Amino acid sequence: MAFTRSRGPVPEQLGFDGMPERLFVCTPSKLGAYVDCPRRYRFSYVDRPTPPKGPPWAHNSLGASVHTALKNWYALQLDRRVPGSLPTLLKATWVREGYRDVDQERVAYRAAQGWLESYAAALEPGDEPLGVERVVATKTSVLAFNGRADRIDGRDGEAVIVDYKTGRSGLDADDARGSQALALYAWAAERVFRRPCHRVELHHLPSGTVAAHEHTAESLARQVKRAEETAQDIMAAERAVAGGADADTEFPVNPGSLCSWCDFRKVCPAGQEAPAREPWAAVEHLSS
Ligand code: SF4
């Protein structure tokens, strides 16, 4: 979605010379990368050329394949939107990268097909979402946010954010409540669709469960404030580096269990402490 800075509902901050300060353009994953590990943020968004990444992850391939199949399913005419259409859609856009071998890939493919068929069978036929893989964008005095929501439903005059999950573990209401990404989507969707948006849902396809949370205006405002604080921290670090400060100091490492799954583990000495994972480690359980 095109984004016009001069037409937002909130006035822009004025810099020291009366010129508007640059807004921090961000997506949920950009903010999340910094919160998880400032060094990972720097590798992804600041250092150019981008440091070499590790090989593709099978679980990312699986997630992308399922998301694309559902997106294309909603693009079908209503009468063709039946579970039986999903195998063809899944096959057409299946991502093959990251699996150990063809046998493992086949197991993952069958699992994905089963998840999709069960999920689609439980959907209300004829329900037309407000948006599928829809970009929603809005801004505050600090940040210009844009993000692509998996699905935005219209229910009882309100917008509802739906996020598909394909990971191993199920999710609960705390995951839905704590997700900054979902809150930011809800906040942006409310403005884009000009209707209330308080409910956010995580749809875990492998278990067929839904974890939901009803936000209030206050809880959404808290998440937006947190996002603004993160944006301000990032901008301060970027300014410091541009002014000659040490980039390693301004974007410190945050080593932990996430390092095992970090694309930049090979170029990050701090990440070497965490055990290496094979690219297919997160889909191995599907074979057992
Ligand atoms: S390997 Fe760990 S410490 Fe290094 S950038 Fe990645 S997440 Fe951060």
Coordinates of N, CA and C in Angstrom, one line a residue, residues 42-232:
R42 N 21.0 -5.6 12.9 CA 22.1 -4.9 12.1 C 22.5 -5.7 10.9
F43 N 22.7 -7.0 11.1 CA 23.0 -7.9 10.0 C 21.9 -7.8 8.9
S44 N 20.7 -7.8 9.3 CA 19.6 -7.9 8.3 C 19.3 -6.5 7.6
Y45 N 19.4 -5.4 8.4 CA 18.8 -4.2 7.9 C 19.8 -3.0 7.8
V46 N 21.0 -3.2 8.3 CA 22.0 -2.1 8.3 C 23.2 -2.4 7.5
D47 N 23.8 -3.5 7.8 CA 25.1 -3.9 7.1 C 24.8 -4.1 5.6
R48 N 25.6 -3.5 4.8 CA 25.5 -3.7 3.3 C 26.9 -3.8 2.8
P49 N 27.2 -4.8 2.0 CA 26.3 -5.9 1.7 C 25.9 -6.7 2.9
T50 N 24.7 -7.4 2.8 CA 24.2 -8.2 3.9 C 25.2 -9.4 4.1
P51 N 25.6 -9.6 5.4 CA 26.5 -10.8 5.6 C 25.8 -12.1 5.1
P52 N 26.7 -13.1 4.7 CA 26.1 -14.3 4.2 C 25.2 -15.0 5.2
K53 N 24.1 -15.5 4.7 CA 23.1 -16.2 5.6 C 23.4 -17.7 5.5
G54 N 22.9 -18.4 6.4 CA 23.0 -19.9 6.4 C 22.0 -20.4 5.3
P55 N 21.9 -21.7 5.1 CA 21.0 -22.3 4.1 C 19.6 -22.1 4.5
P56 N 18.6 -22.3 3.5 CA 17.2 -22.1 3.9 C 16.7 -23.2 4.9
W57 N 15.7 -22.8 5.6 CA 15.2 -23.7 6.7 C 14.0 -24.4 6.1
A58 N 13.9 -25.7 6.3 CA 12.7 -26.5 5.9 C 11.4 -26.0 6.5
H59 N 11.5 -25.6 7.8 CA 10.2 -25.1 8.4 C 9.7 -23.8 7.8
N60 N 10.7 -23.0 7.3 CA 10.2 -21.8 6.6 C 9.6 -22.2 5.2
S61 N 10.2 -23.1 4.6 CA 9.6 -23.6 3.3 C 8.2 -24.1 3.5
L62 N 8.0 -24.9 4.6 CA 6.7 -25.5 4.9 C 5.7 -24.4 5.2
G63 N 6.1 -23.5 6.0 CA 5.2 -22.4 6.4 C 4.8 -21.6 5.2
A64 N 5.8 -21.3 4.3 CA 5.5 -20.5 3.1 C 4.5 -21.2 2.2
S65 N 4.8 -22.5 2.0 CA 3.9 -23.3 1.1 C 2.5 -23.3 1.6
V66 N 2.3 -23.5 2.9 CA 0.9 -23.5 3.4 C 0.2 -22.2 3.3
H67 N 1.0 -21.1 3.6 CA 0.4 -19.8 3.5 C 0.0 -19.5 2.1
T68 N 0.8 -19.8 1.1 CA 0.5 -19.5 -0.3 C -0.7 -20.3 -0.8
A69 N -0.7 -21.6 -0.3 CA -1.9 -22.4 -0.8 C -3.2 -21.8 -0.2
L70 N -3.2 -21.3 1.0 CA -4.4 -20.7 1.6 C -4.8 -19.4 0.9
K71 N -3.7 -18.6 0.6 CA -4.0 -17.4 -0.1 C -4.6 -17.7 -1.5
N72 N -4.1 -18.6 -2.2 CA -4.6 -19.0 -3.5 C -6.0 -19.6 -3.5
W73 N -6.2 -20.3 -2.4 CA -7.6 -20.9 -2.2 C -8.6 -19.8 -2.1
Y74 N -8.3 -18.8 -1.4 CA -9.3 -17.7 -1.3 C -9.4 -16.9 -2.6
A75 N -8.5 -17.0 -3.5 CA -8.6 -16.4 -4.8 C -9.5 -17.1 -5.7
L76 N -9.8 -18.4 -5.4 CA -10.7 -19.2 -6.3 C -12.1 -18.6 -6.2
Q77 N -12.9 -18.9 -7.3 CA -14.3 -18.7 -7.2 C -14.9 -19.5 -6.1
L78 N -16.0 -18.9 -5.5 CA -16.6 -19.5 -4.3 C -16.9 -21.0 -4.5
D79 N -17.4 -21.4 -5.7 CA -17.8 -22.8 -5.8 C -16.7 -23.7 -5.9
R80 N -15.5 -23.2 -6.2 CA -14.3 -24.1 -6.2 C -13.5 -24.0 -4.9
R81 N -14.0 -23.2 -4.0 CA -13.3 -23.1 -2.7 C -13.8 -24.3 -1.8
V82 N -13.3 -25.4 -2.1 CA -13.6 -26.7 -1.4 C -12.3 -27.3 -1.0
P83 N -12.3 -28.1 0.1 CA -11.0 -28.8 0.5 C -10.3 -29.5 -0.6
G84 N -11.1 -30.1 -1.5 CA -10.5 -30.9 -2.6 C -9.6 -30.1 -3.6
S85 N -9.8 -28.8 -3.5 CA -8.9 -27.9 -4.4 C -7.5 -27.7 -3.8
L86 N -7.4 -28.0 -2.6 CA -6.1 -27.6 -1.9 C -4.9 -28.4 -2.4
P87 N -5.0 -29.8 -2.6 CA -3.8 -30.5 -3.0 C -3.1 -29.9 -4.3
T88 N -4.0 -29.5 -5.3 CA -3.5 -28.9 -6.5 C -2.8 -27.6 -6.2
L89 N -3.4 -26.8 -5.3 CA -2.8 -25.5 -5.0 C -1.5 -25.7 -4.3
L90 N -1.5 -26.6 -3.3 CA -0.3 -26.8 -2.6 C 0.9 -27.3 -3.5
K91 N 0.6 -28.2 -4.4 CA 1.6 -28.7 -5.3 C 2.2 -27.6 -6.2
A92 N 1.3 -26.7 -6.6 CA 1.7 -25.7 -7.6 C 2.7 -24.7 -7.0
T93 N 2.7 -24.5 -5.7 CA 3.6 -23.5 -5.1 C 4.4 -24.1 -4.0
W94 N 4.6 -25.4 -4.0 CA 5.3 -26.0 -2.9 C 6.8 -25.6 -3.0
V95 N 7.4 -25.2 -1.8 CA 8.8 -24.8 -1.7 C 9.6 -26.0 -1.2
R96 N 10.6 -26.3 -2.0 CA 11.3 -27.6 -1.7 C 12.6 -27.4 -0.9
E97 N 13.0 -26.2 -0.6 CA 14.3 -26.0 0.0 C 14.3 -26.4 1.5
G98 N 15.5 -26.9 1.9 CA 15.8 -27.1 3.3 C 15.6 -28.5 3.8
Y99 N 14.9 -29.3 3.1 CA 14.6 -30.7 3.6 C 15.9 -31.6 3.5
R100 N 15.9 -32.6 4.3 CA 17.1 -33.5 4.3 C 17.1 -34.3 3.0
D101 N 16.0 -34.8 2.6 CA 15.9 -35.6 1.4 C 14.5 -35.6 0.9
V102 N 14.3 -36.3 -0.2 CA 13.0 -36.3 -0.8 C 12.0 -37.0 0.1
D103 N 12.4 -38.0 0.8 CA 11.5 -38.8 1.7 C 10.9 -37.8 2.8
Q104 N 11.8 -37.0 3.4 CA 11.4 -36.1 4.4 C 10.5 -35.0 3.8
E105 N 10.8 -34.6 2.6 CA 10.0 -33.6 2.0 C 8.6 -34.2 1.7
R106 N 8.5 -35.4 1.3 CA 7.2 -36.0 1.0 C 6.4 -36.1 2.3
V107 N 7.0 -36.5 3.4 CA 6.2 -36.6 4.6 C 5.7 -35.2 5.0
A108 N 6.5 -34.2 4.8 CA 6.1 -32.8 5.2 C 4.9 -32.4 4.2
Y109 N 5.0 -32.8 3.0 CA 4.0 -32.4 2.0 C 2.6 -33.0 2.4
R110 N 2.7 -34.3 2.8 CA 1.5 -35.0 3.2 C 0.9 -34.4 4.4
A111 N 1.7 -34.0 5.3 CA 1.3 -33.4 6.6 C 0.6 -32.1 6.2
A112 N 1.2 -31.3 5.4 CA 0.7 -30.0 5.0 C -0.7 -30.1 4.3
Q113 N -0.8 -31.1 3.5 CA -2.0 -31.3 2.7 C -3.1 -31.7 3.7
G114 N -2.8 -32.6 4.7 CA -3.8 -32.9 5.7 C -4.2 -31.7 6.5
W115 N -3.3 -30.9 7.0 CA -3.6 -29.7 7.8 C -4.6 -28.8 7.0
L116 N -4.2 -28.6 5.7 CA -5.0 -27.7 4.9 C -6.4 -28.2 4.6
E117 N -6.5 -29.5 4.4 CA -7.9 -30.0 4.1 C -8.8 -30.0 5.3
S118 N -8.2 -30.3 6.5 CA -9.0 -30.2 7.7 C -9.4 -28.8 8.0
Y119 N -8.4 -27.9 7.8 CA -8.7 -26.5 8.1 C -9.8 -25.9 7.2
A120 N -9.7 -26.2 5.9 CA -10.7 -25.7 5.0 C -12.1 -26.3 5.2
A121 N -12.1 -27.6 5.7 CA -13.3 -28.2 5.9 C -14.1 -27.6 7.1
A122 N -13.4 -26.9 8.0 CA -14.0 -26.3 9.1 C -14.4 -24.9 8.9
L123 N -14.0 -24.3 7.7 CA -14.3 -22.9 7.4 C -15.8 -22.8 7.0
E124 N -16.4 -21.7 7.2 CA -17.7 -21.4 6.8 C -17.8 -21.1 5.3
P125 N -18.4 -22.0 4.5 CA -18.4 -21.7 3.1 C -19.1 -20.4 2.8
G126 N -18.6 -19.6 1.9 CA -19.2 -18.4 1.6 C -18.7 -17.2 2.4
D127 N -17.9 -17.5 3.4 CA -17.3 -16.3 4.2 C -16.2 -15.7 3.3
E128 N -16.4 -14.4 3.1 CA -15.4 -13.7 2.3 C -14.6 -12.8 3.2
P129 N -13.3 -13.0 3.4 CA -12.5 -12.1 4.3 C -12.5 -10.7 3.8
L130 N -12.2 -9.8 4.7 CA -12.0 -8.4 4.3 C -10.7 -8.3 3.5
G131 N -9.7 -9.2 3.8 CA -8.4 -9.2 3.1 C -7.7 -10.5 3.3
V132 N -7.0 -10.9 2.3 CA -6.1 -12.1 2.4 C -4.7 -11.6 2.0
E133 N -3.7 -11.9 2.9 CA -2.4 -11.4 2.7 C -2.4 -9.9 2.4
R134 N -3.2 -9.3 3.2 CA -3.5 -7.9 2.9 C -2.5 -7.0 3.6
V135 N -1.9 -6.0 2.9 CA -1.0 -5.1 3.5 C -1.8 -4.0 4.2
V136 N -1.5 -3.7 5.5 CA -2.2 -2.6 6.2 C -1.1 -1.7 6.6
A137 N -1.3 -0.4 6.5 CA -0.3 0.6 6.8 C -0.9 1.8 7.5
T138 N -0.1 2.3 8.4 CA -0.6 3.6 9.1 C 0.7 4.1 9.8
K139 N 0.5 5.2 10.5 CA 1.7 5.8 11.1 C 1.3 6.6 12.4
T140 N 2.4 6.8 13.1 CA 2.3 7.7 14.3 C 3.2 8.8 14.1
S141 N 3.5 9.5 15.2 CA 4.5 10.6 15.1 C 5.9 10.1 15.0
V142 N 6.1 8.8 15.2 CA 7.4 8.2 15.3 C 7.6 7.1 14.1
L143 N 6.6 6.3 13.9 CA 6.8 5.3 12.9 C 5.8 5.2 11.8
A144 N 6.2 4.7 10.7 CA 5.4 4.4 9.6 C 5.3 2.9 9.5
F145 N 4.2 2.3 9.9 CA 4.1 0.9 10.0 C 3.4 0.3 8.7
N146 N 4.0 -0.8 8.2 CA 3.2 -1.5 7.3 C 3.5 -3.0 7.5
G147 N 2.4 -3.8 7.3 CA 2.6 -5.2 7.5 C 1.5 -6.0 6.7
R148 N 1.9 -7.2 6.4 CA 1.0 -8.1 5.6 C 0.3 -9.1 6.5
A149 N -1.0 -8.9 6.7 CA -1.7 -9.8 7.6 C -2.1 -11.0 6.8
D150 N -2.0 -12.2 7.4 CA -2.4 -13.5 6.6 C -3.9 -13.4 6.2
R151 N -4.7 -12.9 7.1 CA -6.1 -12.8 6.7 C -6.8 -11.8 7.7
I152 N -7.7 -11.0 7.2 CA -8.5 -10.1 8.0 C -9.9 -10.4 7.7
D153 N -10.6 -11.0 8.8 CA -12.0 -11.3 8.6 C -12.9 -10.1 9.0
G154 N -14.1 -10.1 8.5 CA -15.1 -9.1 8.9 C -16.1 -9.9 9.7
R155 N -16.3 -9.6 11.0 CA -17.3 -10.4 11.8 C -18.1 -9.4 12.6
D156 N -19.4 -9.4 12.5 CA -20.2 -8.5 13.3 C -19.8 -7.1 13.3
G157 N -19.4 -6.6 12.1 CA -19.1 -5.2 12.0 C -17.6 -4.8 12.4
E158 N -16.9 -5.9 12.9 CA -15.5 -5.6 13.3 C -14.5 -6.3 12.4
A159 N -13.3 -5.9 12.4 CA -12.3 -6.6 11.7 C -11.6 -7.5 12.7
V160 N -11.2 -8.7 12.2 CA -10.5 -9.7 13.1 C -9.2 -10.1 12.4
I161 N -8.1 -10.1 13.1 CA -6.8 -10.4 12.5 C -6.6 -11.9 12.7
V162 N -6.3 -12.6 11.6 CA -6.0 -14.1 11.6 C -4.6 -14.3 11.1
D163 N -3.8 -15.0 11.9 CA -2.4 -15.4 11.6 C -2.3 -16.9 11.6
Y164 N -1.8 -17.5 10.5 CA -1.6 -18.9 10.4 C -0.3 -19.3 11.0
K165 N -0.3 -20.4 11.8 CA 0.9 -21.0 12.3 C 1.1 -22.4 11.9
T166 N 2.3 -22.8 11.7 CA 2.5 -24.2 11.2 C 3.6 -24.9 12.0
G167 N 4.1 -24.2 13.1 CA 5.1 -24.8 13.9 C 4.7 -26.0 14.7
R168 N 5.7 -26.6 15.4 CA 5.4 -27.9 16.1 C 4.4 -27.7 17.3
S169 N 4.7 -26.7 18.1 CA 4.0 -26.5 19.3 C 2.7 -25.7 19.1
G170 N 1.7 -26.1 19.9 CA 0.4 -25.4 19.9 C 0.6 -24.0 20.6
L171 N -0.4 -23.2 20.5 CA -0.3 -21.8 21.0 C -1.5 -21.5 21.9
D172 N -1.3 -20.6 22.8 CA -2.4 -20.3 23.7 C -2.7 -18.8 23.7
A173 N -3.7 -18.5 24.5 CA -4.2 -17.1 24.5 C -3.1 -16.1 24.9
D174 N -2.1 -16.6 25.7 CA -1.0 -15.7 26.1 C -0.2 -15.3 24.8
D175 N 0.0 -16.3 23.9 CA 0.7 -16.0 22.7 C 0.0 -15.0 21.9
A176 N -1.3 -15.1 21.8 CA -2.1 -14.1 21.0 C -2.1 -12.7 21.7
R177 N -2.2 -12.8 23.0 CA -2.2 -11.5 23.7 C -0.8 -10.8 23.6
G178 N 0.3 -11.6 23.7 CA 1.6 -11.0 23.7 C 2.2 -10.6 22.4
S179 N 1.6 -11.0 21.3 CA 2.1 -10.8 20.0 C 2.0 -9.3 19.6
Q180 N 3.2 -8.7 19.5 CA 3.2 -7.3 19.1 C 2.7 -7.2 17.6
A181 N 3.2 -8.2 16.8 CA 2.8 -8.1 15.4 C 1.3 -8.1 15.2
L182 N 0.6 -9.0 16.0 CA -0.9 -9.1 15.8 C -1.5 -7.8 16.3
A183 N -1.0 -7.2 17.4 CA -1.6 -6.0 17.9 C -1.4 -4.8 16.9
L184 N -0.2 -4.8 16.3 CA 0.0 -3.7 15.3 C -0.9 -3.9 14.0
Y185 N -1.1 -5.1 13.6 CA -2.0 -5.4 12.5 C -3.4 -4.9 12.9
A186 N -3.8 -5.2 14.1 CA -5.2 -4.8 14.6 C -5.3 -3.2 14.6
W187 N -4.3 -2.6 15.1 CA -4.2 -1.1 15.2 C -4.3 -0.5 13.8
A188 N -3.5 -1.1 12.9 CA -3.5 -0.6 11.5 C -4.8 -0.9 10.7
A189 N -5.3 -2.1 11.0 CA -6.5 -2.5 10.2 C -7.7 -1.6 10.7
E190 N -7.8 -1.3 11.9 CA -8.8 -0.4 12.4 C -8.8 0.9 11.6
R191 N -7.7 1.4 11.3 CA -7.6 2.7 10.6 C -7.9 2.5 9.1
V192 N -7.3 1.4 8.5 CA -7.5 1.1 7.1 C -8.9 0.8 6.7
F193 N -9.6 0.0 7.6 CA -11.0 -0.4 7.2 C -12.0 0.4 7.9
R194 N -11.6 1.4 8.8 CA -12.5 2.3 9.5 C -13.6 1.5 10.2
R195 N -13.1 0.5 10.9 CA -14.1 -0.3 11.8 C -13.2 -0.8 12.9
P196 N -13.9 -1.1 14.1 CA -13.1 -1.6 15.2 C -12.4 -2.9 14.9
C197 N -11.2 -3.0 15.5 CA -10.5 -4.3 15.4 C -9.8 -4.6 16.7
H198 N -10.4 -5.5 17.5 CA -9.8 -5.8 18.8 C -9.4 -7.3 18.9
R199 N -10.0 -8.1 18.1 CA -9.8 -9.5 18.2 C -8.6 -10.0 17.3
V200 N -7.7 -10.7 17.9 CA -6.6 -11.3 17.1 C -6.6 -12.8 17.4
E201 N -6.3 -13.5 16.3 CA -6.3 -15.0 16.4 C -5.1 -15.7 15.8
L202 N -4.6 -16.7 16.5 CA -3.5 -17.5 15.9 C -4.2 -18.8 15.5
H203 N -4.1 -19.2 14.3 CA -4.7 -20.4 13.8 C -3.6 -21.4 13.6
H204 N -3.5 -22.4 14.5 CA -2.4 -23.4 14.4 C -2.9 -24.6 13.6
L205 N -2.5 -24.7 12.4 CA -3.0 -25.7 11.5 C -2.7 -27.1 11.9
P206 N -1.5 -27.4 12.3 CA -1.3 -28.8 12.7 C -2.2 -29.4 13.7
S207 N -2.6 -28.5 14.7 CA -3.5 -29.0 15.8 C -5.0 -28.6 15.5
G208 N -5.2 -27.7 14.6 CA -6.6 -27.3 14.3 C -7.1 -26.4 15.4
T209 N -6.2 -25.8 16.2 CA -6.7 -25.0 17.3 C -6.6 -23.5 17.0
V210 N -7.3 -22.7 17.7 CA -7.3 -21.2 17.6 C -7.0 -20.6 19.0
A211 N -6.0 -19.8 19.0 CA -5.7 -19.1 20.2 C -6.0 -17.6 20.0
A212 N -6.9 -17.1 20.8 CA -7.4 -15.7 20.5 C -7.3 -14.8 21.7
H213 N -7.2 -13.5 21.4 CA -7.2 -12.5 22.4 C -8.0 -11.3 22.0
E214 N -8.8 -10.7 22.9 CA -9.5 -9.5 22.6 C -8.8 -8.3 23.2
H215 N -8.2 -7.5 22.3 CA -7.5 -6.3 22.8 C -8.5 -5.2 23.2
T216 N -8.0 -4.3 24.0 CA -8.8 -3.1 24.3 C -8.0 -2.0 23.6
A217 N -8.7 -0.8 23.6 CA -8.0 0.4 23.0 C -6.7 0.6 23.8
E218 N -6.7 0.4 25.1 CA -5.5 0.6 25.9 C -4.4 -0.4 25.6
S219 N -4.8 -1.7 25.5 CA -3.7 -2.7 25.2 C -3.1 -2.5 23.9
L220 N -3.9 -2.0 22.9 CA -3.3 -1.7 21.6 C -2.4 -0.5 21.7
A221 N -2.8 0.5 22.4 CA -2.0 1.7 22.6 C -0.7 1.3 23.2
R222 N -0.7 0.4 24.2 CA 0.5 0.0 24.9 C 1.5 -0.6 23.9
Q223 N 0.9 -1.5 23.0 CA 1.8 -2.2 22.1 C 2.4 -1.2 21.1
V224 N 1.6 -0.2 20.7 CA 2.1 0.8 19.7 C 3.2 1.6 20.4
K225 N 3.0 2.0 21.7 CA 4.0 2.7 22.4 C 5.3 1.9 22.5
R226 N 5.2 0.6 22.8 CA 6.4 -0.2 22.8 C 7.1 -0.2 21.5
A227 N 6.3 -0.3 20.4 CA 6.9 -0.3 19.1 C 7.6 1.0 18.8
E228 N 7.0 2.1 19.3 CA 7.6 3.4 19.1 C 8.9 3.5 19.8
E229 N 8.9 2.9 21.1 CA 10.2 3.0 21.9 C 11.3 2.2 21.2
T230 N 10.9 1.0 20.6 CA 11.9 0.2 19.9 C 12.4 1.0 18.7
A231 N 11.5 1.6 18.0 CA 11.9 2.4 16.8 C 12.8 3.5 17.2
Q232 N 12.6 4.2 18.3 CA 13.4 5.2 18.8 C 14.8 4.7 19.1

